[in-house]
Coordinates of C-alpha atoms and ligand atoms in Angstrom, one line a residue:
M14 CA 41.6 138.3 61.7
E15 CA 39.4 139.8 63.8
K16 CA 38.4 137.1 65.9
E17 CA 41.8 136.0 66.1
L18 CA 43.5 136.6 69.6
L19 CA 46.9 134.6 69.7
Y20 CA 49.5 136.6 70.9
P21 CA 51.9 138.1 68.2
V22 CA 54.9 136.5 67.3
A23 CA 58.2 137.0 64.8
N24 CA 59.5 134.0 63.1
V25 CA 60.3 133.0 59.2
N26 CA 56.7 132.6 58.3
R27 CA 55.4 136.1 60.7
R28 CA 56.3 139.6 61.1
N29 CA 55.7 141.4 64.5
E30 CA 56.7 145.4 64.5
S31 CA 56.0 147.5 67.6
L32 CA 54.0 150.8 67.0
D33 CA 54.9 151.7 70.6
G34 CA 56.6 155.1 71.8
L35 CA 54.8 158.7 71.1
W36 CA 51.8 159.0 69.7
Q37 CA 49.7 162.2 68.8
F38 CA 47.1 162.9 71.4
K39 CA 43.8 164.9 71.3
F40 CA 40.8 165.1 73.3
D41 CA 37.6 165.7 71.5
P42 CA 35.2 167.2 74.1
K43 CA 32.3 167.8 71.3
S44 CA 32.8 165.1 69.5
I45 CA 33.4 166.6 66.4
G46 CA 36.2 164.5 65.4
E47 CA 34.4 162.4 62.8
Q48 CA 32.3 165.1 60.8
A49 CA 35.7 167.4 61.1
D50 CA 37.9 164.5 59.2
W51 CA 40.2 163.6 61.8
P52 CA 40.1 159.9 61.0
K53 CA 42.4 161.4 58.2
G54 CA 45.0 163.1 60.4
L55 CA 45.0 165.3 63.6
S56 CA 46.2 168.9 64.4
D57 CA 47.2 170.6 67.2
T58 CA 48.1 167.5 69.3
L59 CA 50.3 166.5 71.9
D60 CA 52.9 163.8 72.4
M61 CA 51.5 161.0 74.3
P62 CA 53.1 157.7 75.2
V63 CA 51.9 154.3 74.5
P64 CA 51.5 152.5 76.5
S65 CA 50.4 154.5 79.0
S66 CA 47.4 155.9 80.4
F67 CA 46.8 159.8 79.3
N68 CA 45.3 160.9 83.0
D69 CA 48.6 161.3 85.2
Y70 CA 50.8 163.4 82.5
F71 CA 48.2 166.5 82.8
T72 CA 49.1 168.7 85.6
D73 CA 45.0 170.4 85.4
K74 CA 42.4 168.7 86.7
D75 CA 39.9 169.4 83.6
S76 CA 42.5 166.8 81.3
R77 CA 43.3 164.3 83.8
E78 CA 39.9 163.7 84.9
Y79 CA 38.6 164.0 81.0
V80 CA 35.8 161.6 80.1
G81 CA 34.5 161.2 76.5
D82 CA 36.0 161.0 73.2
F83 CA 40.0 161.3 72.1
W84 CA 42.0 160.6 69.7
Y85 CA 45.6 158.9 69.1
A86 CA 47.8 159.0 65.8
R87 CA 51.1 158.1 64.2
H88 CA 52.6 157.5 60.9
F89 CA 53.8 153.7 60.0
F90 CA 55.8 152.2 57.2
V91 CA 54.4 148.5 55.7
P92 CA 57.3 146.6 53.7
T93 CA 56.3 146.0 49.9
E94 CA 57.7 142.3 50.7
W95 CA 54.2 142.1 53.0
Q96 CA 52.0 142.5 50.1
D97 CA 51.4 138.6 50.0
K98 CA 50.1 138.6 54.0
L99 CA 47.2 139.6 55.9
V100 CA 48.4 142.6 57.5
G101 CA 47.2 143.9 60.4
L102 CA 47.4 146.1 64.0
R103 CA 47.0 144.3 66.8
F104 CA 46.1 146.1 70.3
D105 CA 46.6 144.9 72.9
A106 CA 44.6 147.1 75.0
A107 CA 42.8 150.1 74.7
T108 CA 40.4 151.5 77.4
H109 CA 37.2 151.5 77.2
R110 CA 36.0 151.2 73.4
A111 CA 37.8 152.2 69.7
K112 CA 37.5 152.8 66.2
I113 CA 40.6 152.4 64.2
Y114 CA 41.2 154.4 60.8
V115 CA 44.1 153.6 58.5
N116 CA 44.6 156.5 55.7
G117 CA 41.2 158.3 57.0
Q118 CA 39.3 154.9 56.1
L119 CA 37.3 152.7 58.9
I120 CA 38.6 149.7 60.0
R121 CA 37.3 148.3 62.9
S122 CA 35.4 149.5 66.3
H123 CA 35.8 147.5 69.5
E124 CA 34.4 147.3 72.9
G125 CA 36.3 146.1 76.1
G126 CA 39.2 147.9 77.5
F127 CA 41.2 145.0 78.8
L128 CA 41.2 142.5 76.3
P129 CA 43.0 142.6 72.7
F130 CA 41.9 143.2 69.6
T131 CA 43.8 143.1 65.7
A132 CA 42.2 145.4 62.6
E133 CA 43.2 143.9 59.2
I134 CA 44.4 146.6 57.1
N135 CA 45.4 145.1 53.9
R136 CA 42.3 147.0 52.3
A137 CA 43.7 150.7 53.3
V138 CA 47.5 150.2 53.6
H139 CA 49.9 151.6 51.2
F140 CA 52.9 148.7 50.4
G141 CA 56.0 150.2 50.2
A142 CA 55.0 153.6 51.5
D143 CA 54.1 155.0 54.8
N144 CA 50.7 155.1 56.0
L145 CA 48.3 156.8 59.1
V146 CA 46.6 155.1 62.1
V147 CA 44.1 157.0 63.4
V148 CA 42.4 155.8 66.9
K149 CA 39.0 157.4 68.3
L150 CA 38.9 156.2 71.9
N151 CA 36.1 156.6 74.4
N152 CA 36.2 156.5 77.8
E153 CA 32.4 156.8 79.5
L154 CA 31.3 154.2 81.5
H155 CA 27.9 152.7 81.3
R156 CA 25.6 150.5 83.6
D157 CA 25.3 147.8 80.4
R158 CA 29.3 147.6 79.9
L159 CA 32.3 146.7 82.1
P160 CA 33.2 147.5 84.1
A161 CA 30.1 149.1 85.2
G162 CA 29.3 152.5 86.2
D163 CA 27.5 156.2 85.1
T164 CA 29.1 159.0 83.9
A165 CA 27.2 162.4 84.5
T166 CA 27.9 165.7 83.4
L167 CA 28.5 168.5 85.6
R168 CA 26.5 171.9 85.4
N169 CA 29.9 173.2 83.8
G170 CA 29.5 170.6 80.9
H171 CA 31.9 168.7 81.9
K172 CA 31.7 164.9 82.0
M173 CA 32.5 163.0 84.8
A174 CA 33.3 159.0 85.3
K175 CA 31.0 157.8 88.3
P176 CA 32.4 154.2 88.4
F177 CA 30.4 151.6 90.3
F178 CA 33.9 150.2 91.4
D179 CA 36.8 151.1 93.7
F180 CA 39.9 151.6 91.0
Y181 CA 40.3 154.9 89.0
N182 CA 39.3 155.3 85.3
Y183 CA 42.5 155.5 83.5
A184 CA 42.3 155.0 79.8
G185 CA 44.3 155.2 76.5
L186 CA 46.2 152.8 75.1
N187 CA 47.2 151.0 77.8
R188 CA 49.1 148.2 76.2
S189 CA 51.2 147.8 73.2
V190 CA 50.1 148.0 69.7
H191 CA 51.7 145.7 66.9
L192 CA 52.3 146.1 63.2
L193 CA 51.8 142.3 62.2
A194 CA 52.0 140.5 59.2
V195 CA 50.6 136.7 58.8
P196 CA 50.6 134.1 56.3
K197 CA 47.1 134.6 54.7
T198 CA 46.7 130.7 55.3
R199 CA 47.7 130.2 59.4
V200 CA 47.2 129.0 62.3
I201 CA 44.4 131.1 64.2
D202 CA 44.2 129.1 67.3
Y203 CA 45.5 126.1 69.2
S204 CA 44.9 124.5 72.9
V205 CA 46.5 122.0 75.1
T206 CA 44.7 119.5 77.6
Y207 CA 46.7 117.3 80.1
A208 CA 46.6 113.8 81.4
L209 CA 49.7 112.2 84.0
D210 CA 50.3 108.9 83.9
G211 CA 52.9 107.5 86.4
E212 CA 55.7 109.5 85.3
D213 CA 54.3 110.2 81.6
A214 CA 52.1 112.8 80.1
T215 CA 50.2 113.4 77.3
V216 CA 49.7 116.4 75.8
H217 CA 46.5 116.6 73.3
Y218 CA 46.6 119.3 71.2
T219 CA 44.1 120.9 69.0
V220 CA 45.1 123.3 66.0
T221 CA 42.7 125.4 64.4
A222 CA 43.7 126.6 60.5
N223 CA 41.7 128.8 59.0
H224 CA 42.3 127.2 55.8
N225 CA 43.1 123.5 55.1
A226 CA 46.9 122.9 55.5
D227 CA 48.8 119.7 56.3
T228 CA 49.6 120.3 60.4
T229 CA 52.5 119.4 62.2
V230 CA 53.1 119.5 65.8
R231 CA 56.2 118.8 67.5
L232 CA 57.3 119.5 71.6
E233 CA 60.5 120.5 72.7
D234 CA 61.7 120.5 76.2
A235 CA 63.8 123.6 78.0
N236 CA 66.5 122.8 75.9
G237 CA 65.4 122.6 72.2
V238 CA 64.9 118.9 72.5
V239 CA 62.3 117.6 70.3
V240 CA 60.6 115.1 72.9
A241 CA 57.3 114.7 70.9
K242 CA 55.8 114.8 67.5
S243 CA 52.7 114.6 65.8
N244 CA 50.6 115.5 62.6
G245 CA 47.1 116.3 62.2
S246 CA 45.0 119.4 63.2
T247 CA 44.4 117.6 66.5
G248 CA 46.4 114.4 68.4
D249 CA 48.6 113.7 71.2
L250 CA 52.1 114.1 72.2
L251 CA 53.3 111.7 74.5
V252 CA 56.0 112.9 76.9
A253 CA 58.1 109.7 78.7
N254 CA 59.1 111.2 82.1
A255 CA 57.7 114.2 81.8
H256 CA 59.1 117.4 83.6
L257 CA 56.0 118.9 85.3
W258 CA 54.6 122.7 86.1
Q259 CA 54.7 123.2 89.5
V260 CA 53.7 125.7 91.6
G261 CA 56.9 127.7 92.5
Q262 CA 58.7 125.4 90.1
A263 CA 57.6 126.1 86.6
Y264 CA 58.7 124.0 83.8
L265 CA 58.4 125.4 80.4
Y266 CA 58.0 123.4 76.9
K267 CA 58.0 125.1 73.7
L268 CA 54.8 123.3 71.4
V269 CA 56.1 124.1 68.1
I270 CA 53.4 124.6 65.0
E271 CA 53.6 124.5 61.5
L272 CA 51.4 124.4 58.4
H273 CA 52.7 123.0 55.1
Q274 CA 51.3 123.2 51.7
D275 CA 52.9 121.6 48.8
G276 CA 56.1 120.9 50.8
A277 CA 57.0 124.4 51.9
T278 CA 56.1 125.2 55.4
I279 CA 53.5 128.3 55.0
D280 CA 53.6 129.2 58.9
T281 CA 54.8 128.2 61.9
Y282 CA 53.7 129.7 65.5
S283 CA 55.6 128.3 68.9
A284 CA 54.4 129.0 72.2
E285 CA 55.3 127.6 75.9
I286 CA 53.4 125.4 77.3
G287 CA 53.4 124.0 80.7
I288 CA 52.1 120.4 81.4
R289 CA 50.0 120.5 84.7
T290 CA 46.5 118.9 85.8
V291 CA 44.4 121.4 87.6
A292 CA 41.2 119.9 89.7
I293 CA 38.9 120.6 92.7
V294 CA 38.2 117.6 94.9
G295 CA 36.3 118.3 97.7
H296 CA 38.2 121.2 100.0
E297 CA 41.8 120.5 97.6
I298 CA 42.5 122.6 95.2
L299 CA 44.8 120.4 93.2
I300 CA 47.6 120.5 90.8
N301 CA 49.3 117.5 89.4
G302 CA 46.7 115.9 92.1
Q303 CA 48.5 117.8 95.1
S304 CA 47.0 119.6 97.2
V305 CA 48.1 123.6 96.9
Y306 CA 47.5 126.3 99.8
L307 CA 47.2 129.7 98.0
R308 CA 48.6 132.5 99.7
G309 CA 48.9 135.8 97.1
F310 CA 47.2 139.0 96.7
G311 CA 44.5 140.5 94.9
R312 CA 46.5 142.9 92.5
H313 CA 46.0 146.1 90.0
E314 CA 47.6 146.9 87.2
D315 CA 48.5 150.3 88.6
S316 CA 51.6 152.7 89.0
N317 CA 52.6 156.0 88.9
F318 CA 52.9 158.3 85.7
A319 CA 51.6 155.2 83.5
G320 CA 48.0 154.9 85.7
R321 CA 47.1 151.5 84.3
G322 CA 49.3 151.7 81.1
F323 CA 51.5 148.0 81.3
D324 CA 54.7 148.4 82.5
L325 CA 57.2 145.4 82.5
K326 CA 59.5 147.5 84.9
V327 CA 56.3 147.3 87.2
E328 CA 55.7 143.8 86.7
T329 CA 59.3 142.6 87.5
R330 CA 59.2 144.4 90.5
D331 CA 55.6 143.0 91.7
L332 CA 57.1 139.9 90.7
A333 CA 60.2 139.9 92.8
L334 CA 57.8 141.4 95.4
M335 CA 55.9 138.3 95.2
K336 CA 58.8 135.9 95.4
W337 CA 60.1 137.4 98.1
I338 CA 56.9 138.0 100.5
G339 CA 56.7 133.8 99.5
A340 CA 53.4 134.4 97.9
N341 CA 52.1 131.4 95.1
S342 CA 48.9 133.0 93.8
Y343 CA 47.2 136.1 92.6
R344 CA 43.8 137.4 91.3
S345 CA 44.0 139.4 88.3
S346 CA 41.5 141.9 89.8
H347 CA 39.5 143.5 88.2
Y348 CA 40.2 142.8 84.7
P349 CA 42.6 140.5 82.5
Y350 CA 45.8 142.4 82.8
D351 CA 48.3 142.2 80.1
E352 CA 49.3 138.9 78.2
Q353 CA 53.4 139.6 79.2
A354 CA 51.6 139.6 82.7
Y355 CA 50.9 135.8 82.5
Q356 CA 53.8 134.5 80.4
M357 CA 55.7 136.0 83.3
A358 CA 53.6 133.9 85.7
D359 CA 53.8 131.0 83.5
K360 CA 58.1 131.1 83.9
A361 CA 57.5 132.1 87.4
G362 CA 55.3 129.2 88.5
I363 CA 52.4 131.7 90.1
L364 CA 48.8 130.8 89.8
I365 CA 46.6 133.5 88.6
I366 CA 42.4 134.0 89.1
D367 CA 41.8 135.4 85.6
E368 CA 39.1 137.8 86.5
V369 CA 36.9 139.7 83.8
P370 CA 36.0 143.5 84.4
A371 CA 32.7 142.2 85.6
V372 CA 32.7 144.7 88.7
G373 CA 30.9 147.0 89.9
F374 CA 27.5 144.9 89.5
K375 CA 25.9 146.3 92.2
M376 CA 24.0 149.3 93.3
A377 CA 25.3 149.2 96.8
A378 CA 28.8 150.1 94.7
A379 CA 27.3 152.8 93.1
S380 CA 25.9 154.5 96.6
F381 CA 29.2 153.8 98.6
L382 CA 30.7 156.2 95.9
G383 CA 28.1 158.3 95.1
G384 CA 24.5 157.2 95.9
L385 CA 21.5 154.6 94.2
D386 CA 19.6 152.4 95.6
Q387 CA 17.8 149.8 93.3
N388 CA 18.9 145.9 92.3
F389 CA 21.3 145.5 90.1
F390 CA 20.0 142.6 88.1
D391 CA 16.7 144.4 88.0
G392 CA 17.8 147.3 85.6
D393 CA 16.7 147.7 81.8
W394 CA 20.8 147.8 80.6
I395 CA 21.3 143.8 82.1
D396 CA 20.2 142.4 78.5
S397 CA 22.9 144.3 76.9
L398 CA 25.3 143.9 79.8
Y399 CA 24.8 140.4 79.6
D400 CA 26.1 140.4 75.6
H401 CA 29.2 142.5 76.7
H402 CA 29.9 140.2 79.5
L403 CA 29.9 137.0 77.7
D404 CA 32.0 138.1 75.0
Q405 CA 34.5 139.5 77.4
V406 CA 34.5 136.3 79.2
Q407 CA 34.3 134.5 75.4
D408 CA 37.6 136.3 74.6
L409 CA 39.3 135.9 78.0
I410 CA 39.5 131.8 77.9
K411 CA 40.3 132.1 74.5
R412 CA 43.3 134.1 75.1
D413 CA 44.3 132.3 78.4
K414 CA 43.3 129.2 78.0
N415 CA 47.0 127.7 77.2
H416 CA 48.8 129.5 80.2
P417 CA 49.7 127.2 83.0
S418 CA 49.8 129.8 85.1
V419 CA 45.8 130.2 84.9
L420 CA 44.0 128.3 87.6
A421 CA 40.5 129.5 87.4
W422 CA 38.4 132.0 85.9
S423 CA 36.6 134.5 87.5
L424 CA 33.1 135.5 86.2
F425 CA 32.4 138.8 88.4
N426 CA 33.9 140.4 91.4
E427 CA 31.5 141.5 94.1
P428 CA 27.9 141.4 92.4
D429 CA 24.8 141.6 94.0
T430 CA 23.6 138.3 94.5
S431 CA 21.5 139.2 98.2
S432 CA 18.6 138.9 96.2
E433 CA 17.4 136.0 93.4
K434 CA 17.1 138.7 90.8
C435 CA 20.8 137.5 90.0
V436 CA 19.7 133.8 89.5
P437 CA 18.7 134.2 85.7
Y438 CA 21.7 136.2 84.7
F439 CA 23.9 133.8 86.1
T440 CA 22.5 130.7 85.2
K441 CA 22.6 131.7 81.7
L442 CA 26.2 132.7 81.8
F443 CA 27.4 129.8 83.9
K444 CA 25.9 127.5 80.8
A445 CA 27.3 129.7 77.8
T446 CA 30.7 129.1 79.5
A447 CA 30.6 126.3 80.7
D448 CA 32.5 124.1 77.4
L449 CA 34.3 127.7 76.7
D450 CA 38.0 126.1 78.4
P451 CA 39.1 122.7 77.1
Q452 CA 40.9 122.6 80.1
K453 CA 37.4 122.8 82.0
R454 CA 39.6 125.2 84.6
P455 CA 37.0 125.8 88.0
R456 CA 35.0 128.8 87.3
T457 CA 34.3 131.4 90.1
F458 CA 33.6 134.7 91.5
T459 CA 34.0 136.7 94.6
L460 CA 31.5 137.2 97.3
N461 CA 31.1 140.4 98.6
E462 CA 30.4 141.0 102.5
D463 CA 26.6 140.9 102.0
D464 CA 26.3 137.8 100.2
T465 CA 27.2 135.2 102.8
Y466 CA 26.1 131.3 103.4
E467 CA 22.6 132.7 104.6
T468 CA 22.1 135.4 101.7
S469 CA 23.7 134.5 98.5
H470 CA 21.1 133.1 96.0
A471 CA 24.3 132.1 94.0
L472 CA 26.2 129.3 95.6
Q473 CA 25.0 126.9 93.6
F474 CA 27.4 128.7 90.8
P475 CA 31.1 128.6 91.6
D476 CA 33.2 125.8 91.8
I477 CA 35.6 127.3 94.7
Y478 CA 34.3 130.1 96.6
L479 CA 36.2 133.2 96.8
L480 CA 35.2 135.6 99.7
N481 CA 35.8 139.2 100.4
R482 CA 35.2 140.2 103.9
Y483 CA 36.0 143.1 106.0
P484 CA 35.4 142.8 109.8
G485 CA 38.2 145.1 111.3
W486 CA 37.7 147.9 108.6
Y487 CA 34.9 148.5 107.2
H488 CA 32.5 146.8 110.3
K489 CA 33.6 146.6 113.5
W490 CA 36.5 148.4 113.2
G491 CA 39.3 149.6 115.7
Y492 CA 39.1 148.0 119.0
E493 CA 35.6 146.6 118.1
I494 CA 38.3 144.1 116.1
S495 CA 37.4 141.5 118.8
D496 CA 33.8 141.6 117.8
G497 CA 34.7 141.5 113.8
E498 CA 36.7 138.0 114.8
A499 CA 33.7 136.7 116.7
G500 CA 31.2 138.0 113.6
L501 CA 33.3 136.0 110.7
R502 CA 33.8 133.3 113.3
D503 CA 30.0 132.9 113.2
E504 CA 29.4 133.1 109.7
L505 CA 32.5 130.4 108.9
D506 CA 30.6 128.3 111.4
Q507 CA 27.3 128.4 109.3
W508 CA 29.5 127.2 106.3
A509 CA 31.5 124.6 108.4
A510 CA 27.6 122.8 109.8
S511 CA 26.5 123.6 105.5
D512 CA 27.0 120.6 103.1
I513 CA 29.1 122.4 101.0
D514 CA 32.0 120.4 100.1
K515 CA 34.1 123.2 98.2
P516 CA 37.4 125.4 98.8
I517 CA 37.2 128.5 100.4
V518 CA 39.7 131.4 99.9
F519 CA 39.7 134.5 101.3
S520 CA 40.1 137.1 97.9
E521 CA 40.1 140.3 100.0
Y522 CA 40.6 141.3 103.2
G523 CA 42.4 144.3 105.2
G524 CA 42.6 147.8 105.9
D525 CA 43.9 151.1 104.7
T526 CA 47.4 151.7 105.9
Q527 CA 49.4 154.8 105.7
A528 CA 53.0 154.0 105.4
G529 CA 54.9 155.7 107.9
L530 CA 52.5 156.1 109.9
H531 CA 53.2 154.1 113.7
K532 CA 51.6 153.9 116.8
L533 CA 51.5 152.2 120.6
P534 CA 48.9 150.8 120.9
S535 CA 47.9 150.8 117.5
V536 CA 45.2 152.8 115.8
M537 CA 43.6 152.3 112.5
W538 CA 45.7 153.3 109.3
S539 CA 48.7 152.7 110.9
E540 CA 51.0 150.1 110.6
E541 CA 50.2 148.0 113.2
Y542 CA 46.9 148.1 112.8
Q543 CA 47.5 146.5 109.3
T544 CA 49.8 143.7 111.1
E545 CA 47.0 143.4 113.8
L546 CA 44.4 143.2 111.5
L547 CA 46.1 140.5 109.0
E548 CA 47.0 138.5 112.2
M549 CA 43.0 138.5 113.5
F550 CA 42.1 136.8 109.8
N551 CA 45.1 134.5 110.1
R552 CA 43.8 133.2 113.0
V553 CA 40.9 132.7 111.7
F554 CA 42.1 130.8 108.9
D555 CA 44.1 128.6 110.6
S556 CA 40.8 127.4 112.7
Y557 CA 39.0 126.0 109.5
D558 CA 40.3 123.0 107.5
F559 CA 38.1 124.4 104.5
I560 CA 39.7 127.9 103.6
R561 CA 42.3 126.7 101.0
G562 CA 44.0 130.1 100.3
E563 CA 44.5 133.7 101.6
Q564 CA 45.1 136.6 99.0
P565 CA 44.6 140.4 101.1
W566 CA 43.7 143.0 99.7
N567 CA 46.2 144.4 98.0
L568 CA 49.8 144.0 96.9
A569 CA 50.2 148.0 96.7
D570 CA 48.9 150.7 97.4
F571 CA 46.6 151.7 94.0
Q572 CA 44.7 155.0 92.4
T573 CA 40.9 155.3 92.9
V574 CA 38.2 158.6 92.5
E575 CA 38.7 160.8 95.0
G576 CA 36.5 161.1 98.0
N577 CA 35.8 161.2 102.0
M578 CA 37.1 157.2 102.3
R579 CA 40.1 157.8 100.5
V580 CA 43.7 159.6 101.2
D581 CA 45.5 160.1 97.5
G582 CA 44.0 156.1 96.5
N583 CA 43.3 153.5 98.1
K584 CA 45.8 152.6 100.5
K585 CA 45.5 148.5 101.8
G586 CA 48.5 147.8 99.9
L587 CA 50.9 145.5 101.9
F588 CA 54.0 147.5 99.9
T589 CA 53.4 151.1 98.4
R590 CA 52.4 152.0 95.3
D591 CA 55.9 152.7 94.6
R592 CA 56.3 149.3 95.6
Q593 CA 57.8 149.0 99.3
P594 CA 57.4 147.4 102.0
K595 CA 55.0 148.4 104.8
A596 CA 55.8 146.5 108.2
A597 CA 52.7 143.8 107.8
A598 CA 54.7 142.7 104.6
F599 CA 57.4 141.4 107.0
Y600 CA 55.0 139.6 109.0
L601 CA 53.3 137.8 106.2
K602 CA 56.5 136.8 104.6
K603 CA 57.3 134.9 107.7
R604 CA 54.1 133.2 108.0
W605 CA 53.8 132.7 104.2
H606 CA 57.5 131.0 104.2
D607 CA 56.9 128.8 107.2
L608 CA 53.1 127.8 105.7
P609 CA 53.8 124.3 103.8
L610 CA 52.7 124.3 99.7
D611 CA 50.1 121.8 100.7
Y612 CA 49.1 123.0 104.5
K613 CA 46.1 121.3 105.7
A614 CA 46.1 118.7 102.7
K615 CA 44.8 115.7 104.1
G616 CA 47.6 113.8 105.9
A617 CA 50.0 116.7 105.2
K618 CA 52.5 118.0 108.1
S619 CA 51.4 121.7 109.0
Ligands
CKX24 N1 36.4 145.7 97.2 C1 33.6 147.1 100.8 C2 36.1 145.5 95.7 C3 37.8 146.0 95.8 C4 38.0 147.5 96.5 C5 37.5 147.0 97.8 C6 37.8 148.0 99.2 C7 36.5 146.2 98.4 C8 35.8 146.6 99.3 C9 34.5 146.1 99.5 O1 38.0 146.7 94.5 O2 39.1 148.2 96.6 O3 37.2 149.0 99.1 O4 38.8 148.5 99.6

């Protein structure tokens, strides 16, 4: 079960019970928990909601900023009827590293705070009785882990997070916990690829089971009518008059996989899929062969109280805001989001650039936030970091490969590519991940301001260029914005003069804006300045044919470390942290609703 990442379902063969709710919680600043028998039960605990980050419930600063080991526990009941099944605990995310104990026994460990894992617990569990799960978590940051950072120790002995990235290091059981029971012979993975032929489509599927069994697969349309069937662990489902998944007009089929032995159905797994193709041809991003101009956002899983805890209510509001403003895409900056976000995007026809938490791979990011000066890819942490990085790309693609919403894989955010020292790492990672996605979707990463056509040593790697650019904010700001625009055009003129024949998407740009601050004429931080800044970028985007997408930073204001560049967080949101529009949101709404989906396509109306 350890390497199985299928999203939990409940059906005639499978059980899936939620363990969300109030858990016991306790800090362990001296890391004594294991010697003190905490795996057998916690005493003197607080109540902590799951899913949630622990940080923002506390009213004292030492607790909110706590870095180190901390523990969660709760009781759960396992029915006797599950004795012939494999029983597991599935953590949708535990940030950043976890050890899982059941009834005092260590079951498994996991590194990485944004991807799911399952602990198989049969050897420890009491059937027909009460059980105890105790989780030891740790939220320290290190240079050889994702996301990258340091953990400092203050003179008073308290540890402190020093992220090399610009979002608050929220931690805890940030996503749901499930109690699962699955058949001993079962489906452990599946994948689909698509070929379109006129009005028809072929869905090529592969089902992986852990033991031999007869496999049947059927495809049901949105009304539950079976439109194609096949036998065997790999095969083709031929769909006449296929209803394609389109951007903004999603259509989902249900893929139903069954395993049979001796005439009995021993496992069933079903999931929604969308028939569509993805291709990059020259400057075009093609979905089903049709050019799509991206508009949308970089986002964060971030909200009041729950921190980075996934909240369906916030995700629902965010999707409503994206629909209102005319967005068709987002980047899961800077980590994989909760799986429910992808299911919701599948239904809404939203495209996702799906990112691993490879953020902070740049020492300038550390000095921007704290002060260091060395090339990141020259550090002695690189080999160990690479192993963690590859592991997370593998899990990301395994987890998300069947979502029609996933457009591309983003393997880094703003790594330092301004020196050739990055090249061996990039070469190895791009090679090792080339065949992971059966749909062969584009792989990419964002290029920071310092990494231009002239300076980057990694331009050979991405299939789409993602540019994060901040003229008008981090340089050439305020009254100098016209020089910022001229400089941006100079850079784009170099791209235009090059022989590079790939799309460019602006994956970050914008400026911090205090909601409610109005100034005539504008000044930085005012709502008027944010609109003027976006207008400047849009003039530039409209002048270059190869720019095929715009994703301003950020959908909403979000929390960061405190510092002299931040007033209670990053305020570059088009919406406030409580998801209300700033003035620039109305401006973008007009632009994005007016732009055709295939803006700039060859032969398209503009
Ligand atoms: N890009 C100069 C990464 C994001 C940050 C954004 C910002 C930076 C800018 C790089 O995670 O939030 O500073 O607003």
